[in-house]
Amino acid sequence: MTHNSVPQPVLPYRLNRTYFTTILLIHLLGFVAFVPWLFSWIGLLICLAGIHVFGQGITIGYHRLLTHRSFKTPKWIEHIFAILGICSMQDTPARWVTVHRLHHVYSDDVPDPHSPRVSFFWSHMGWLMFINRQAYSIASLEKFSKDLLRDPFYLRFETKPYFQFMYILAQVPVFFGLGFGLSYFFSPAMSDALQLGASVLVWGFVVRVIAVWHITWSVNSLSHMFGYQNYDTHEDSRNNWLVAILTVGEGWHNNHHEDPSAATVQHRWWEFDISYYEIRLLEMLGLASDIIPTRSTRHAPGSSAS
Ligand SMILES: [Zn+2]
Ligand SMILES: [Zn+2]
């Protein structure tokens, strides 16, 4: 693999204090999950369900819907997916979309914000810790995310930098209250309710955020390093089955780079794309439409799609 220097707009290095501190603090907080008192099977179950639900805020919401516009939903559904993405602490919708559209324009060339040609660590999480003057400039937001900024819902997150924290921090009472309420419903013992509240807060929020972070980040790192290629896409994107399982589809990343606007990344029958099946489920429920098929289907004789 060729070696890249870090993207020019990152130099000279300037620590992104907000991102660096957040990533560090949340990982440190994650260690309290090892305290036996904070473990509960309900907490673990809510964590696993949360990895899927909030993870889809990124995969279906931020990625396939907002970045690639590979299908359409009513605005309220789009905003629910966006809020799930915000609660995953992966930045505002417009900033995430800008970085990802930049990634598709420059895939593994030097301006790519997170190519593993710099290093594995850089592509996985290092790129988040330093300010990238191009990726996060107002000019880039306007150039790459104009469509989002036209919606006042997304614009507000850019004009009020701490607005997203309202959604993020609201998860603390919600998850604590969920555990507390579940316990209190079955037994009036206050100590049990406090314990389950704390357990669901730690597992359902903190551990889940860390898990979804690393799952999303593995698409940028592992799926640009290890796996096979169905297509010569002139960059390093790979189809990685492990990442595909973890991300319920996104790991078929070479397929995605070949055909980024398609709502599915399943190009062979066994490259299962559960996220796409869920988009089709939304369609059956009348909540998704204009689903963009793969390029081969778009160009098939007799196809009316373009
Ligand atoms: Zn990629
Ligand atoms: Zn993409």
Coordinates of C-alpha atoms and ligand atoms in Angstrom, one line a residue:
M1 CA 0.0 0.0 0.0
T2 CA 1.3 3.5 -0.9
H3 CA 2.1 5.8 2.0
N4 CA 0.3 9.2 2.3
S5 CA 1.2 12.1 4.4
V6 CA -1.6 13.6 6.5
P7 CA -3.9 15.9 4.5
Q8 CA -2.3 19.3 4.0
P9 CA -5.1 21.2 5.8
V10 CA -4.3 19.3 9.0
L11 CA -0.8 20.8 9.2
P12 CA 0.5 22.2 11.4
Y13 CA -1.2 19.9 13.8
R14 CA -3.8 21.6 16.1
L15 CA -5.5 19.4 18.6
N16 CA -9.3 19.4 18.2
R17 CA -9.8 19.8 21.9
T18 CA -13.6 19.1 21.9
Y19 CA -13.3 15.9 19.9
F20 CA -10.1 14.7 21.6
T21 CA -11.5 15.3 25.1
T22 CA -14.9 13.7 24.3
I23 CA -13.3 10.6 22.8
L24 CA -10.9 10.2 25.7
L25 CA -13.6 10.8 28.4
I26 CA -16.2 8.5 26.9
H27 CA -13.6 5.7 26.6
L28 CA -12.5 6.3 30.2
L29 CA -16.1 6.3 31.3
G30 CA -16.6 3.0 29.5
F31 CA -14.3 1.3 32.0
V32 CA -17.0 1.6 34.7
A33 CA -18.8 -1.1 32.7
F34 CA -16.3 -3.5 34.3
V35 CA -17.7 -2.8 37.8
P36 CA -19.8 -5.9 38.5
W37 CA -22.5 -3.8 40.3
L38 CA -23.2 -2.0 37.1
F39 CA -23.7 -5.2 35.0
S40 CA -27.2 -6.4 34.2
W41 CA -28.6 -8.6 31.5
I42 CA -31.2 -6.0 30.7
G43 CA -28.5 -3.4 30.4
L44 CA -26.6 -5.7 28.0
L45 CA -29.7 -6.4 25.9
I46 CA -30.5 -2.6 25.7
C47 CA -26.9 -2.0 24.7
L48 CA -27.1 -4.6 21.9
A49 CA -30.4 -3.3 20.6
G50 CA -29.1 0.2 20.9
I51 CA -26.0 -0.6 18.8
H52 CA -28.4 -1.6 16.0
V53 CA -30.9 1.2 16.4
F54 CA -28.5 4.1 16.9
G55 CA -26.0 2.5 14.5
Q56 CA -28.7 2.7 11.8
G57 CA -28.8 6.5 12.5
I58 CA -25.4 6.5 11.0
T59 CA -25.7 3.7 8.3
I60 CA -29.2 4.4 7.0
G61 CA -29.5 8.0 8.2
Y62 CA -26.2 9.9 7.9
H63 CA -24.8 7.6 5.2
R64 CA -27.3 6.2 2.8
L65 CA -30.0 8.8 3.2
L66 CA -28.3 12.1 3.9
T67 CA -24.9 11.6 2.2
H68 CA -25.9 9.6 -0.9
R69 CA -29.6 10.4 -1.1
S70 CA -30.1 6.8 -2.2
F71 CA -33.8 6.8 -1.2
K72 CA -36.4 9.2 0.1
T73 CA -38.4 9.4 3.3
P74 CA -40.9 11.8 4.8
K75 CA -39.0 14.6 6.5
W76 CA -40.0 13.4 10.0
I77 CA -38.5 10.0 9.4
E78 CA -35.3 11.6 8.0
H79 CA -35.0 13.7 11.1
I80 CA -35.5 10.7 13.4
F81 CA -32.6 9.0 11.7
A82 CA -30.6 12.2 12.0
I83 CA -31.3 12.4 15.7
L84 CA -30.3 8.8 16.2
G85 CA -27.0 9.7 14.4
I86 CA -26.5 12.8 16.6
C87 CA -27.1 10.6 19.7
S88 CA -24.3 8.4 18.4
M89 CA -22.0 11.3 19.0
Q90 CA -20.5 11.3 15.5
D91 CA -20.9 15.0 14.9
T92 CA -23.6 17.0 13.3
P93 CA -25.3 15.7 10.1
A94 CA -23.9 18.4 7.8
R95 CA -20.3 17.9 9.1
W96 CA -20.5 14.1 8.9
V97 CA -21.9 14.3 5.3
T98 CA -19.2 16.9 4.3
V99 CA -16.4 14.6 5.5
H100 CA -17.9 11.6 3.8
R101 CA -18.5 13.3 0.5
L102 CA -14.9 14.5 0.7
H103 CA -13.9 10.9 1.3
H104 CA -15.7 9.8 -1.9
V105 CA -14.1 12.6 -4.0
Y106 CA -10.6 12.0 -2.8
S107 CA -10.7 8.3 -1.7
D108 CA -7.2 7.4 -0.5
D109 CA -5.6 10.4 -2.2
V110 CA -3.9 12.8 0.1
P111 CA -6.9 15.1 0.7
D112 CA -9.0 12.1 1.9
P113 CA -9.7 13.0 5.6
H114 CA -9.2 9.5 6.9
S115 CA -7.2 7.3 4.6
P116 CA -5.3 4.3 6.1
R117 CA -2.4 5.1 3.7
V118 CA -1.4 7.6 6.5
S119 CA -1.7 4.9 9.2
F120 CA -4.3 2.5 10.6
F121 CA -4.7 4.6 13.7
W122 CA -5.1 7.8 11.6
S123 CA -7.9 6.2 9.5
H124 CA -9.7 4.7 12.6
M125 CA -9.7 7.6 15.0
G126 CA -6.6 9.7 14.8
W127 CA -8.1 12.0 12.1
L128 CA -10.8 13.0 14.5
M129 CA -8.3 14.4 17.0
F130 CA -6.8 17.1 14.9
I131 CA -8.5 20.1 13.2
N132 CA -8.8 19.6 9.4
R133 CA -9.1 23.2 8.1
Q134 CA -10.6 22.0 4.8
A135 CA -13.1 19.4 6.0
Y136 CA -14.6 21.6 8.7
S137 CA -14.4 25.0 6.8
I138 CA -17.6 26.9 6.1
A139 CA -16.6 26.8 2.4
S140 CA -16.6 23.0 2.5
L141 CA -19.9 22.8 4.4
E142 CA -21.4 25.1 1.7
K143 CA -19.8 23.2 -1.1
F144 CA -20.5 19.6 0.0
S145 CA -23.7 19.9 2.2
K146 CA -25.7 22.8 0.6
D147 CA -28.7 20.5 0.4
L148 CA -28.7 19.8 4.1
L149 CA -28.1 23.5 5.1
R150 CA -31.3 24.5 3.2
D151 CA -33.2 22.6 5.9
P152 CA -33.4 24.8 9.1
F153 CA -33.4 21.6 11.2
Y154 CA -29.8 20.8 10.0
L155 CA -28.7 24.4 9.8
R156 CA -29.5 25.0 13.5
F157 CA -26.8 22.4 14.5
E158 CA -24.2 24.5 12.6
T159 CA -25.2 27.9 13.8
K160 CA -25.6 26.8 17.4
P161 CA -22.5 24.6 18.1
Y162 CA -23.8 23.2 21.4
F163 CA -27.3 22.4 20.1
Q164 CA -26.4 18.8 19.4
F165 CA -25.4 18.4 23.1
M166 CA -29.1 18.9 24.1
Y167 CA -29.9 15.6 22.3
I168 CA -26.8 13.8 23.4
L169 CA -27.2 14.7 27.1
A170 CA -31.0 14.0 27.0
Q171 CA -29.9 10.4 26.8
V172 CA -28.7 10.4 30.4
P173 CA -32.1 10.8 32.0
V174 CA -33.8 8.7 29.3
F175 CA -31.6 5.7 29.8
F176 CA -31.4 6.0 33.6
G177 CA -35.1 6.5 33.7
L178 CA -35.7 3.4 31.5
G179 CA -33.7 1.2 33.8
F180 CA -35.1 2.8 37.0
G181 CA -38.6 2.5 35.7
L182 CA -38.3 -1.1 34.5
S183 CA -37.0 -2.2 37.9
Y184 CA -39.5 -0.1 39.9
F185 CA -42.3 -1.6 37.8
F186 CA -41.5 -5.1 39.1
S187 CA -40.3 -4.4 42.6
P188 CA -40.5 -1.3 44.8
A189 CA -37.0 -1.7 46.2
M190 CA -35.3 1.7 45.6
S191 CA -31.7 0.2 45.7
D192 CA -32.6 -2.2 42.9
A193 CA -34.1 0.6 40.8
L194 CA -31.0 2.8 41.3
Q195 CA -28.8 -0.1 40.3
L196 CA -30.7 -1.0 37.1
G197 CA -31.0 2.7 36.2
A198 CA -27.2 3.1 36.5
S199 CA -26.6 -0.2 34.6
V200 CA -28.9 0.8 31.7
L201 CA -27.2 4.3 31.6
V202 CA -23.7 2.8 31.4
W203 CA -24.5 0.0 29.0
G204 CA -27.3 1.5 27.0
F205 CA -25.5 4.9 26.5
V206 CA -21.8 4.9 27.2
V207 CA -20.8 1.3 26.1
R208 CA -23.2 1.6 23.1
V209 CA -21.7 4.9 21.9
I210 CA -18.2 3.4 22.1
A211 CA -19.3 0.3 20.3
V212 CA -21.0 2.2 17.5
W213 CA -17.9 4.5 17.2
H214 CA -15.5 1.6 16.6
I215 CA -18.0 -0.1 14.3
T216 CA -18.4 3.0 12.1
W217 CA -14.6 3.8 12.3
S218 CA -13.8 0.2 11.1
V219 CA -15.4 1.0 7.8
N220 CA -12.8 3.8 7.3
S221 CA -9.9 1.7 8.6
L222 CA -10.4 -2.0 8.1
S223 CA -12.5 -1.8 4.9
H224 CA -9.8 0.3 3.3
M225 CA -7.1 -2.3 4.3
F226 CA -8.3 -5.9 4.4
G227 CA -10.6 -7.9 2.2
Y228 CA -11.3 -8.5 -1.4
Q229 CA -12.2 -6.3 -4.3
N230 CA -15.0 -7.0 -6.8
Y231 CA -14.0 -3.9 -8.7
D232 CA -10.9 -1.9 -9.6
T233 CA -12.0 1.4 -8.1
H234 CA -8.5 3.0 -8.1
E235 CA -8.4 3.3 -4.3
D236 CA -8.1 0.8 -1.5
S237 CA -11.7 0.1 -0.6
R238 CA -12.3 -3.6 0.2
N239 CA -15.2 -5.9 0.9
N240 CA -14.6 -7.0 4.5
W241 CA -17.0 -9.7 5.8
L242 CA -16.2 -9.0 9.5
V243 CA -17.0 -5.3 9.0
A244 CA -20.1 -6.2 7.0
I245 CA -21.4 -8.3 9.9
L246 CA -20.6 -5.6 12.5
T247 CA -22.2 -2.8 10.3
V248 CA -25.1 -4.9 9.0
G249 CA -23.9 -4.2 5.4
E250 CA -21.5 -1.3 5.2
G251 CA -18.4 -3.6 5.2
W252 CA -19.1 -4.4 1.5
H253 CA -17.2 -1.2 1.0
N254 CA -15.6 -1.9 -2.4
N255 CA -19.1 -2.5 -3.8
H256 CA -20.2 0.9 -2.2
H257 CA -17.2 2.8 -3.8
E258 CA -18.1 1.3 -7.1
D259 CA -21.7 2.4 -6.9
P260 CA -22.1 5.0 -4.1
S261 CA -25.5 6.2 -5.0
A262 CA -27.2 2.7 -4.8
A263 CA -29.2 2.1 -1.7
T264 CA -27.8 -1.4 -1.5
V265 CA -24.2 -2.6 -1.3
Q266 CA -25.2 -6.2 -2.0
H267 CA -23.7 -7.1 -5.4
R268 CA -23.5 -10.9 -4.9
W269 CA -26.2 -13.1 -3.3
W270 CA -24.1 -13.9 -0.2
E271 CA -23.0 -10.3 0.4
F272 CA -26.0 -9.8 2.7
D273 CA -27.0 -6.1 3.3
I274 CA -29.4 -6.1 6.2
S275 CA -29.5 -2.3 6.2
Y276 CA -30.9 -2.4 2.6
Y277 CA -33.5 -5.0 3.7
E278 CA -34.6 -2.5 6.4
I279 CA -34.9 0.3 3.8
R280 CA -37.1 -2.1 1.8
L281 CA -39.1 -2.7 5.0
L282 CA -39.6 1.0 5.4
E283 CA -40.8 1.1 1.7
M284 CA -43.3 -1.7 2.4
L285 CA -44.6 0.4 5.4
G286 CA -45.0 3.4 3.0
L287 CA -42.1 5.3 4.8
A288 CA -39.5 5.1 2.0
S289 CA -39.6 5.6 -1.8
D290 CA -37.4 6.3 -4.8
I291 CA -34.9 3.6 -3.7
I292 CA -32.0 3.8 -6.1
P293 CA -31.1 0.3 -7.4
T294 CA -27.6 -0.9 -8.3
R295 CA -26.0 0.5 -11.5
S296 CA -26.4 -2.8 -13.4
T297 CA -30.1 -2.8 -12.7
R298 CA -30.4 1.0 -13.4
H299 CA -28.9 0.4 -16.9
A300 CA -30.7 -2.9 -17.6
P301 CA -32.7 -3.0 -20.8
G302 CA -36.3 -2.1 -20.2
S303 CA -35.5 -0.4 -16.9
S304 CA -37.1 2.9 -16.4
A305 CA -34.8 4.0 -13.6
S306 CA -31.9 6.3 -14.5
Ligands
ZN1 ZN -14.4 4.4 1.8
ZN2 ZN -20.4 6.5 1.1

